[in-house]
Coordinates of C-alpha atoms and ligand atoms in Angstrom, one line a residue:
X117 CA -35.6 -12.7 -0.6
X118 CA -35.4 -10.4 -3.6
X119 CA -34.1 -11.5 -7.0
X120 CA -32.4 -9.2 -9.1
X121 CA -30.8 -10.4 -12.4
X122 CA -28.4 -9.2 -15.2
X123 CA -25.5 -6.7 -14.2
X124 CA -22.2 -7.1 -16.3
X125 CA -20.5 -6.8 -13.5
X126 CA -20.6 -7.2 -9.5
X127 CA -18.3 -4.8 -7.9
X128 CA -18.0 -6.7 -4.0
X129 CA -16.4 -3.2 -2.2
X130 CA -17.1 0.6 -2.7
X131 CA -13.2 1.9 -1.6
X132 CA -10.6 3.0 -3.7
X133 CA -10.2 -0.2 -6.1
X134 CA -14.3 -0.8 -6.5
X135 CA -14.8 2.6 -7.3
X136 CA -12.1 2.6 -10.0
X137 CA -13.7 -1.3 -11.4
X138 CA -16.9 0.9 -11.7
X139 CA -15.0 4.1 -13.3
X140 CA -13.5 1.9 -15.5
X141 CA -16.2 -0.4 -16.9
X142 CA -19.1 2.3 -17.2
X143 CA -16.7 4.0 -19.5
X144 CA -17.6 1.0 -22.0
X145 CA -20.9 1.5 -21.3
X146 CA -21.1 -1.8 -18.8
X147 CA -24.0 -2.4 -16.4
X148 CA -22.5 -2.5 -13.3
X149 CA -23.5 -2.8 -9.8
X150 CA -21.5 -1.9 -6.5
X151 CA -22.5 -3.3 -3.6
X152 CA -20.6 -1.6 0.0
X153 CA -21.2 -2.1 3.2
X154 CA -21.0 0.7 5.0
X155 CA -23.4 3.5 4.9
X156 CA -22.2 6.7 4.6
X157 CA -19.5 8.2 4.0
X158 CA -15.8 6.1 4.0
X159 CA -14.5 6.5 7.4
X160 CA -11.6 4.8 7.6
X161 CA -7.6 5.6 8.6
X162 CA -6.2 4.2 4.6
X163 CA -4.2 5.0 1.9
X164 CA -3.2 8.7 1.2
X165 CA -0.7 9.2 -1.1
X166 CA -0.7 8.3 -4.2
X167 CA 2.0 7.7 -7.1
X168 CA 1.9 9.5 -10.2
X169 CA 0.7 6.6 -12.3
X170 CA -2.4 6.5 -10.0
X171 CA -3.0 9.9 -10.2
X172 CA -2.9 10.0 -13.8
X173 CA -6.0 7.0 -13.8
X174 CA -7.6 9.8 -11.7
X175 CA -7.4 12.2 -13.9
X176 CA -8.1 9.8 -16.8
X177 CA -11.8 9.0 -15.2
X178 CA -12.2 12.7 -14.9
X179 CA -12.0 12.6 -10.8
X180 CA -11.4 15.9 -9.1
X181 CA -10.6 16.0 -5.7
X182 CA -11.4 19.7 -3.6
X183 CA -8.6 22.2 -4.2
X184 CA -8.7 22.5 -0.3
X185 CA -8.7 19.0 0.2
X186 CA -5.6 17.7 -1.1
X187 CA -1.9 18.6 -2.0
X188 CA 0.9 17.6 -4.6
X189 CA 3.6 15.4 -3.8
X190 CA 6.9 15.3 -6.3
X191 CA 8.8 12.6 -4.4
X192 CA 10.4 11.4 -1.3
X193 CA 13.1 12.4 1.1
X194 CA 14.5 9.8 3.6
X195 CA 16.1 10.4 7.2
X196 CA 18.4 8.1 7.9
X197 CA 18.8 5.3 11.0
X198 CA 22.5 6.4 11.4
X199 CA 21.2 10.0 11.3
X200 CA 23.3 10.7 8.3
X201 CA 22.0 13.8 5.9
X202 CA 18.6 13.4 4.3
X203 CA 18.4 11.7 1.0
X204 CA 15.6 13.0 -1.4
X205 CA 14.5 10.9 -4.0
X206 CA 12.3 13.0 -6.9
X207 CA 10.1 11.4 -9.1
X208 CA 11.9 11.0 -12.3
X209 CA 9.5 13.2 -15.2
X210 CA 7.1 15.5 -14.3
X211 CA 5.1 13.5 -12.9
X212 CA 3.3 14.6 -9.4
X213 CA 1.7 12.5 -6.7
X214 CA -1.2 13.2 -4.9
X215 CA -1.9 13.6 -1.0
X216 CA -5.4 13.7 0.3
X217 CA -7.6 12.4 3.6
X218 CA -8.3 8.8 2.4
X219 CA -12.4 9.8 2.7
X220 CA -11.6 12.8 0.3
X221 CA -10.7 10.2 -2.3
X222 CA -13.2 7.7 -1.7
X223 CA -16.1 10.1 -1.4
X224 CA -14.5 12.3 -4.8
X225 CA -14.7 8.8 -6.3
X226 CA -18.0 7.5 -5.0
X227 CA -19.3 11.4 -6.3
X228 CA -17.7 10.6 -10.0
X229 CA -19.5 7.3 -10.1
X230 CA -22.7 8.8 -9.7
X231 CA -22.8 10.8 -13.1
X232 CA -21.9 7.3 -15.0
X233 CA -25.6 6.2 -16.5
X234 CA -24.8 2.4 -15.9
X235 CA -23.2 2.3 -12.5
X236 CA -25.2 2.1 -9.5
X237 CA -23.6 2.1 -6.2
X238 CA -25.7 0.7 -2.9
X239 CA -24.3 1.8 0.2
X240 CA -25.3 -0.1 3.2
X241 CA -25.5 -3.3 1.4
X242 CA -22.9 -5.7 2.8
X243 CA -22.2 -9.0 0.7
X244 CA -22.7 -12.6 3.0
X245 CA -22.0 -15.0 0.3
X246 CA -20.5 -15.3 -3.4
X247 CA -21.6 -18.6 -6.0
X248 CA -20.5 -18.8 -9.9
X249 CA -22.3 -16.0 -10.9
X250 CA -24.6 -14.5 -8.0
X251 CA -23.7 -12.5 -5.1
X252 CA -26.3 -12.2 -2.1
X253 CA -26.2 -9.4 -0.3
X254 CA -27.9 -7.4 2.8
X255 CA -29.8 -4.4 2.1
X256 CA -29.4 -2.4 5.8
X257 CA -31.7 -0.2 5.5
X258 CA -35.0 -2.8 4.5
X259 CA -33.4 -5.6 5.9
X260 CA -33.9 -7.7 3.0
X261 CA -31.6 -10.4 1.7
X262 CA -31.4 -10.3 -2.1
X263 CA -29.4 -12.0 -4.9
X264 CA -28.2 -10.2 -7.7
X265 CA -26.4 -11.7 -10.8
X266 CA -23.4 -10.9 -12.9
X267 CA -21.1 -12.0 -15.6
X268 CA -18.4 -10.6 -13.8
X269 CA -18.1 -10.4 -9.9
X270 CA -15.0 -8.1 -8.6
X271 CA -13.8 -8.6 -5.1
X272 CA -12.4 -4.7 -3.8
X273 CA -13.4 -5.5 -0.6
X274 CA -10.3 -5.2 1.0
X275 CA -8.5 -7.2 3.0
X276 CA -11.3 -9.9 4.8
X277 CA -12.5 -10.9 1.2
X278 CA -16.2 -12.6 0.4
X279 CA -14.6 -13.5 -3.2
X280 CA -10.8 -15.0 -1.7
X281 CA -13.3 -17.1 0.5
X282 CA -15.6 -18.1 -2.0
X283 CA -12.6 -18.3 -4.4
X284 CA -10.9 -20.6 -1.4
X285 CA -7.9 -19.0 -1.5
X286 CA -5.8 -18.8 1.7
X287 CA -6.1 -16.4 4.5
X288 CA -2.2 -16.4 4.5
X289 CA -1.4 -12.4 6.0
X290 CA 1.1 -11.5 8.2
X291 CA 0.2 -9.1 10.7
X292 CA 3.3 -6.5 11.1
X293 CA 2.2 -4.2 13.5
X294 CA -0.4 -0.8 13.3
X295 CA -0.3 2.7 12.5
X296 CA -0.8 5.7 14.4
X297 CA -2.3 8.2 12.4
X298 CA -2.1 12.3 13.7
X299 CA -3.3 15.6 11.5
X300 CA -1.2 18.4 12.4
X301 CA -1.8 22.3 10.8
X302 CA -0.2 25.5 9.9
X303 CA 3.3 23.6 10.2
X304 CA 5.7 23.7 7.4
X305 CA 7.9 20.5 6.3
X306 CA 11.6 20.8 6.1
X307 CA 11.3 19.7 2.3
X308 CA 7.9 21.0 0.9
X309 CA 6.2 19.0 -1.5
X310 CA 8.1 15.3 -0.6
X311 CA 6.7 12.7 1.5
X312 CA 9.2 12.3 4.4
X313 CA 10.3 8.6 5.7
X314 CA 12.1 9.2 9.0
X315 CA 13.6 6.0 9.8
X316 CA 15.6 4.6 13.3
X317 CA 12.7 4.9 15.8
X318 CA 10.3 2.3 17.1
X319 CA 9.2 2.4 13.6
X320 CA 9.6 4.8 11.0
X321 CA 7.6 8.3 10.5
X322 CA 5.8 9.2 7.6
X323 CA 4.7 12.6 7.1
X324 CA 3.2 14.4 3.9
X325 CA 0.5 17.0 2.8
X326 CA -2.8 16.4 2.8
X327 CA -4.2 19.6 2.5
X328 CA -2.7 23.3 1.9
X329 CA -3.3 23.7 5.7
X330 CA -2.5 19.9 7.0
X331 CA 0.0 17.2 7.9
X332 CA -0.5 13.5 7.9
X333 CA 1.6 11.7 11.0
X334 CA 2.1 8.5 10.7
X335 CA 3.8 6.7 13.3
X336 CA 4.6 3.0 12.3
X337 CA 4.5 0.5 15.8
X338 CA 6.0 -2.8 15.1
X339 CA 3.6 -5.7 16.5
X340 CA 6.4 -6.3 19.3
X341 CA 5.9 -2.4 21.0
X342 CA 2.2 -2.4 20.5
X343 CA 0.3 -1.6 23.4
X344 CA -2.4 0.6 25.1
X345 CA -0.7 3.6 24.8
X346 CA 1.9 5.5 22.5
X347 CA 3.3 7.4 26.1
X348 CA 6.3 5.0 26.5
X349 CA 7.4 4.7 22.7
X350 CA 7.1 8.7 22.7
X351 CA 10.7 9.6 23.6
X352 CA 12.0 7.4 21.0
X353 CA 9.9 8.8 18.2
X354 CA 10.5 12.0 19.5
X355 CA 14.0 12.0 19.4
X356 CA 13.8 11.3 15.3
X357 CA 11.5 14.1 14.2
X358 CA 12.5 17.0 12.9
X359 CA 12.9 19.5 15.8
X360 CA 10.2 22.1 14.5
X361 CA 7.8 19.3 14.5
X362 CA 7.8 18.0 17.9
X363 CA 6.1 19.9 19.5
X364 CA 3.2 19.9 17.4
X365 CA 2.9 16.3 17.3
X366 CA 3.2 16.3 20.8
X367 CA 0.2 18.6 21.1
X368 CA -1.7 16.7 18.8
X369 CA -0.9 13.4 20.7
X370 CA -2.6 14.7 23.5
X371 CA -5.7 16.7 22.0
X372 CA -6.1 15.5 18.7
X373 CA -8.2 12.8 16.9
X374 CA -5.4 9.6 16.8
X375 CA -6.7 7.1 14.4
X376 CA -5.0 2.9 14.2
X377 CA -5.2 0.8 11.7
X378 CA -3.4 -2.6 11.6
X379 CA -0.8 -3.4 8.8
X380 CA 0.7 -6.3 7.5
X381 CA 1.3 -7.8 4.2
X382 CA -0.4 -10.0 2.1
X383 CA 1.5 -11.1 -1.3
X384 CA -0.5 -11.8 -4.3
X385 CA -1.3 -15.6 -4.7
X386 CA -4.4 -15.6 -7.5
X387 CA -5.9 -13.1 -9.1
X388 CA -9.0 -14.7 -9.1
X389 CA -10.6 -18.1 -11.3
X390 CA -13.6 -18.3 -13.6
X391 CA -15.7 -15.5 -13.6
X392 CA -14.4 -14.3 -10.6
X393 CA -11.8 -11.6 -9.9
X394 CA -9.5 -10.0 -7.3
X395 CA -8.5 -6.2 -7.3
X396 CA -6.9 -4.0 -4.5
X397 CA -6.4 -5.3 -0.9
X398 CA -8.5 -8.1 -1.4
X399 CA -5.7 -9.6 -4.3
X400 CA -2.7 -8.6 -1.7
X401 CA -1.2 -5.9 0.5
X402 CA 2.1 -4.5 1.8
X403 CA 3.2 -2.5 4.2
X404 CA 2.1 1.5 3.7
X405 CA 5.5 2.4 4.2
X406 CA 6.2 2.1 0.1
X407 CA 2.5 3.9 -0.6
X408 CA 2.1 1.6 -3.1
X409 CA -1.7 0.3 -2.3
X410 CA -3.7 2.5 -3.9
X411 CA -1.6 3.0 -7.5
X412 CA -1.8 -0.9 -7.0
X413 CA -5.8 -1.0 -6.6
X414 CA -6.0 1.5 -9.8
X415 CA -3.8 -0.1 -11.7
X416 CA -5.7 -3.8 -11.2
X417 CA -8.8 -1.8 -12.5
X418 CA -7.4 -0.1 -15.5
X419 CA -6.0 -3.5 -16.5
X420 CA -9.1 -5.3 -15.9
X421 CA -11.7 -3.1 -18.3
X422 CA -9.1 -3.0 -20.8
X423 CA -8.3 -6.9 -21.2
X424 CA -11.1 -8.7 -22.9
X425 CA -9.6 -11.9 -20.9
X426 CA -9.7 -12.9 -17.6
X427 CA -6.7 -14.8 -18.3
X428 CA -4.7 -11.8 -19.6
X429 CA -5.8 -9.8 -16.6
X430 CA -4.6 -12.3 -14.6
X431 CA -1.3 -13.2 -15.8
X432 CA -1.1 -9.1 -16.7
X433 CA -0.9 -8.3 -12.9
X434 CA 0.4 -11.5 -11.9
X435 CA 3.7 -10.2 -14.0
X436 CA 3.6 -6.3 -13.2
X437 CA 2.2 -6.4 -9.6
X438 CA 5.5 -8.4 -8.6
X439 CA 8.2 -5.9 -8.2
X440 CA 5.9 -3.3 -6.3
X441 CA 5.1 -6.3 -3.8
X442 CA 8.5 -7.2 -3.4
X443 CA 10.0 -3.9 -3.0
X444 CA 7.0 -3.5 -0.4
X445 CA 7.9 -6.2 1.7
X446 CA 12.2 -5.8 0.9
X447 CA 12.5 -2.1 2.1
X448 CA 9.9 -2.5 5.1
X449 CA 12.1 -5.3 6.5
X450 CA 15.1 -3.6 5.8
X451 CA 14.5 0.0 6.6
X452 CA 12.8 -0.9 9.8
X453 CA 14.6 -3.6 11.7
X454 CA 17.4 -3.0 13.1
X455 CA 20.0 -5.9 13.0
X456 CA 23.4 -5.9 11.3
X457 CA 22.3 -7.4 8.4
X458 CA 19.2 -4.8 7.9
X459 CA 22.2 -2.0 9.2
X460 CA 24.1 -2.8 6.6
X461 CA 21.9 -3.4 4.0
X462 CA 20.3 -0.1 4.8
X463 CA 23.7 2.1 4.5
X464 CA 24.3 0.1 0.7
X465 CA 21.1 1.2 -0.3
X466 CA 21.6 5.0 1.2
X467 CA 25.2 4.9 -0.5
X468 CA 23.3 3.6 -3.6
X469 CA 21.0 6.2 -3.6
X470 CA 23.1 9.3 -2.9
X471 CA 25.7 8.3 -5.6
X472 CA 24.0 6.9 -8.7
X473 CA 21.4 8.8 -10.1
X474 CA 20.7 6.1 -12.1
X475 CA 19.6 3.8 -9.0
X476 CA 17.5 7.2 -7.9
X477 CA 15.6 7.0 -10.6
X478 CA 15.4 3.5 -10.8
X479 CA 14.3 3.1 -7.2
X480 CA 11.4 6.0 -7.9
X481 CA 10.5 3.9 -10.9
X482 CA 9.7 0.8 -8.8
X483 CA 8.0 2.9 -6.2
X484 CA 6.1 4.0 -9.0
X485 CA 5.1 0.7 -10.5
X486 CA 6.0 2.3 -13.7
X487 CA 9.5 0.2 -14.1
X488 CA 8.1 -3.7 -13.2
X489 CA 11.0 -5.5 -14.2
X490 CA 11.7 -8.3 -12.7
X491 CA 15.7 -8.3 -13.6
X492 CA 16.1 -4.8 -12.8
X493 CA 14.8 -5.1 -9.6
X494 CA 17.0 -8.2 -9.2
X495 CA 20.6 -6.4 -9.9
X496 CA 19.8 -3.2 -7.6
X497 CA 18.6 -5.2 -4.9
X498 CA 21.9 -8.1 -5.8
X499 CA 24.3 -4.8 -5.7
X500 CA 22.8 -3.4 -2.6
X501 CA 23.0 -7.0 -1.1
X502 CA 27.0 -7.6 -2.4
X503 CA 28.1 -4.4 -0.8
X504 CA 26.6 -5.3 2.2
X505 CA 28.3 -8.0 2.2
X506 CA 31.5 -6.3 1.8
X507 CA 30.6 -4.5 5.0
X508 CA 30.0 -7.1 6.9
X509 CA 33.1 -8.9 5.7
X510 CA 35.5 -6.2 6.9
X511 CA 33.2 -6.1 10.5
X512 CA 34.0 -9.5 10.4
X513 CA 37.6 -9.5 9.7
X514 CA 37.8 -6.8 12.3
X515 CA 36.6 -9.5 14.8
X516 CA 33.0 -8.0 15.3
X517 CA 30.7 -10.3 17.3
X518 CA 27.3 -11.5 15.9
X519 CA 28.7 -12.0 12.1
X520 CA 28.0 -15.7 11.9
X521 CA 23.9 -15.0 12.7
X522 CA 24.8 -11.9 9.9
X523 CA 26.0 -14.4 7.1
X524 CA 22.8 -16.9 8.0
X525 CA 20.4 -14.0 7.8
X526 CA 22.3 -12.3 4.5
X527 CA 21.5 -16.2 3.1
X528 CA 17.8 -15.9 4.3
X529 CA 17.5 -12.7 2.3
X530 CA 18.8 -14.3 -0.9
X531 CA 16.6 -17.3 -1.0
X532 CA 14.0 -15.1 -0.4
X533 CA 14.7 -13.3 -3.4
X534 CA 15.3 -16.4 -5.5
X535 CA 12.0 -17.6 -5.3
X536 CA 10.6 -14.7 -5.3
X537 CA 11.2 -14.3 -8.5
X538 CA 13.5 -16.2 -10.7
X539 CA 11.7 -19.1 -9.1
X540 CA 8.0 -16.8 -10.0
X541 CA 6.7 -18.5 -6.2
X542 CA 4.5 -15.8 -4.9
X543 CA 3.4 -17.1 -1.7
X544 CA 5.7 -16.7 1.9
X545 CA 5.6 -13.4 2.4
X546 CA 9.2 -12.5 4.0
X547 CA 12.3 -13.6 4.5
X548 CA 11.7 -14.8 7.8
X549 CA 8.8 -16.6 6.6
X550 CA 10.3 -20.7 6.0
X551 CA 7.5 -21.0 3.3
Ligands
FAD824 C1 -2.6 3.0 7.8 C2 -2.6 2.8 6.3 C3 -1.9 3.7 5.5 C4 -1.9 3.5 4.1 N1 -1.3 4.4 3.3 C5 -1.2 4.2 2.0 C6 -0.7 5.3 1.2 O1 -0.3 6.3 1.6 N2 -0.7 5.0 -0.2 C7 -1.2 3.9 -0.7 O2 -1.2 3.7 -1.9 N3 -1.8 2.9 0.1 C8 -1.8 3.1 1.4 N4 -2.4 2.1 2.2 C9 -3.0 1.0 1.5 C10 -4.4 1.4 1.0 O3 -5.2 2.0 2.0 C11 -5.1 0.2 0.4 O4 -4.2 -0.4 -0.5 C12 -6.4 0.6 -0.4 O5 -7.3 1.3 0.5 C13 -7.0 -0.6 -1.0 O6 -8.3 -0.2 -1.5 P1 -9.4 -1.4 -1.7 O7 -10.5 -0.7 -2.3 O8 -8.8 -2.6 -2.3 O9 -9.7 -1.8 -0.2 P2 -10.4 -1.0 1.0 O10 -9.9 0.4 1.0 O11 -10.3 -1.8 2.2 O12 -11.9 -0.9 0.6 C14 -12.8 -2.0 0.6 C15 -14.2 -1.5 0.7 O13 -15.1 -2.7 0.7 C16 -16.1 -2.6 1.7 N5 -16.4 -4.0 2.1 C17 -15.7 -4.8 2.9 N6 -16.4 -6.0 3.0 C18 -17.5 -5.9 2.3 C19 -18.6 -6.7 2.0 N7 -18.7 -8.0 2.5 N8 -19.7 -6.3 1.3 C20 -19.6 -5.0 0.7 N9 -18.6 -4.2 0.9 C21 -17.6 -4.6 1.7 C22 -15.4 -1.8 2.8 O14 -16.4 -1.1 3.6 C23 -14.6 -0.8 2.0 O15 -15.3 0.4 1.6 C24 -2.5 2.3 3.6 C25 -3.1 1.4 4.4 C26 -3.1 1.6 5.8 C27 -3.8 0.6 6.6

């Protein structure tokens, strides 16, 4: 056992958010120590887009990523499940997004750390236990165990958290489903520059930029169609992509390098207690399909070296993290199942969004995180609910079958939003969830 004493902060996690604790903090001159687990290079299948206000903290911590290695995003376009025209949805300003390989980001980041005099990041070091203010970790490569001690310890390390345990918070996520992740090259988008959501398959298709030359697929399989092999969902995505990109997902379904990941959602119940904090994953996720991890994990540690108080980090994100989370886990359930309820719901919020350019821009400022207001949030998401209800009405009226189950579900989703935030509880994480 090796001692070790008198770091200013632990970082628990080298990704995306532990990087950006250690950005921010050896900007004030902190000590800080990062402790990751893996050895090399980041490997895995993660976030790769990222919202303007995340790409500005990027920029602010002097982070370049390879001009060959990533692309700019200025917004999103939707294909509808009815199959109605495409929506696009620009970021309102001029501000761009960013759309990279998630190891491009993470080893860009882990390659700015290393030019900061007080940060020192250990690779291969993987962190068994958390107490007050030590952290004990294994070194791989000696074998050694060896405690280390800070005034501040930050868990970024994702979503099975040393800190959340040690911090005994619940292990309360929801598992939704996976990803399927494809590269595909030389292939042009049918709206350059946007990150396209293609919506009324098995789950809905994300594709964007993340290189000059390269494609990101991402096929979303709901936990119910998961299984060994994509062959039998296939036809179904097939049938929703854009015709000139079939066949190349096709081809790189069969050759290429397909990559999983599981997803699920995770809402934000503490950001930590004491002297000990949560960033990132390891505070709470949602589903990838709003791209909202990442701005999120930034975000937390921007917030954190700039608050002298724990307790004003804490009640800081506890306020501004709660719109992104619901929108997360609102338009995933909405835009993805396909009931009448989530029907109707979903052709309000396309109405909403190809006549009021107010709710555009509103919509791209939640997606964002740069409008967090709670009330906002609360009308476009009432308005969108009311004229669904009006749909549902006249389908009733018209002596459609299944409106009863409609009207008990349309009452699930407003309780849901009620405590969700009028009611501030931040715990059951969907509207199916009787929490
Ligand atoms: C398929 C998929 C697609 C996504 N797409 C997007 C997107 O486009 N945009 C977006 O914003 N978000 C996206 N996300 C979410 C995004 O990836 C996460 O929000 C983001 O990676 C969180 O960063 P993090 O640093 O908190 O956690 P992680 O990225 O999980 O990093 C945690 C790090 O901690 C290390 N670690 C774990 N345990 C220990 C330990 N005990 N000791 C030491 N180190 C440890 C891990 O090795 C890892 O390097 C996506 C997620 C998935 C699964």
């Amino acid at each position: 056992m090796v001692r070790k004493d008198g770091y200013d902060v632990i970082v628990v996690g080298g990704g995306p958010a532990g990087c950006a604790v250690a950005l921010a903090f050896g900007r004030n001159g902190a000590e800080v120590l990062v402790l990751e687990a893996g050895p090399g290079p980041a490997r895995a299948f993660a976030g790769e887009w990222l919202h303007p206000a995340g790409a500005a903290a990027l920029a602010r911590w002097g982070v370049e990523l390879p001009e060959d290695a990533h692309a700019r995003g200025t917004g999103f376009v939707i294909y509808p499940h009815d199959r109605s025209a495409p929506i696009e949805l620009p970021y309102p300003g001029a501000g761009t997004a960013l759309g990279f390989e998630h190891r491009v980001l993470v080893g860009a980041m882990r390659a700015r750390l290393s030019a900061e005099p007080g940060v020192t990041l250990r690779t291969g070091s993987r962190v068994t236990a958390v107490r007050d203010d030590l952290v004990r970790y294994v070194d791989y490569a000696t074998g050694q165990t060896i405690d280390a001690r800070g005034r501040l310890i930050v868990g970024a390390e994702g979503r099975p958290s040393v800190v959340r345990r040690a911090l005994e918070l619940p292990d309360d996520d929801r598992r939704l489903g996976h990803a399927a992740g494809l590269l595909i090259d030389h292939v042009s988008l049918p709206f350059e520059g946007r990150g396209h959501v293609v919506l009324g398959g098995p789950g809905p298709i994300l594709l964007y930029r993340v290189a000059p030359e390269t494609v990101r697929v991402v096929l979303d399989v709901p936990r119910h169609r998961h299984g060994r092999s994509l062959d039998p969902l296939w036809p179904e995505y097939c049938d929703r992509l854009p015709a000139d990109l079939r066949s190349p997902v096709l081809r790189a379904l069969r050759d290429g390098d397909l990559r999983w990941a599981s997803v699920g959602v995770r809402r934000r119940c503490s950001h930590g207690r004491g002297s000990m904090v949560l960033v990132g994953d390891a505070a709470g996720y949602v589903h990838p399909l709003t791209a909202v991890g990442l701005t999120l994990a930034l975000t937390d540690a921007e917030t954190l070296a700039r608050t002298h108080d724990l307790e004003e980090y804490r009640r800081d994100r506890a306020a501004r993290t709660r719109v992104p989370e619901l929108l997360g886990v609102s338009l995933y359930e909405i835009l993805s199942q396909r009931d009448p309820v989530s029907d109707a719901v979903s052709v309000s919020v396309y109405h909403l969004w190809r006549t009021s350019p107010t709710e555009r821009e509103r919509m791209m400022g939640f997606l964002g995180t740069e409008n967090t207001s709670t009330p906002r949030f609360v009308a476009t998401f009432t308005r969108c609910l009311l004229l669904a209800a009006r749909r549902l009405a006249v389908a009733a009226a018209s002596g459609q079958r299944g409106a009863p189950a409609a009207i008990g579900s349309g009452l699930r989703w407003m309780r849901w939003l009620v405590r969700g935030t009028a009611l501030g509880r931040t715990c059951g994480t969907t509207p199916a969830d009787p929490r």
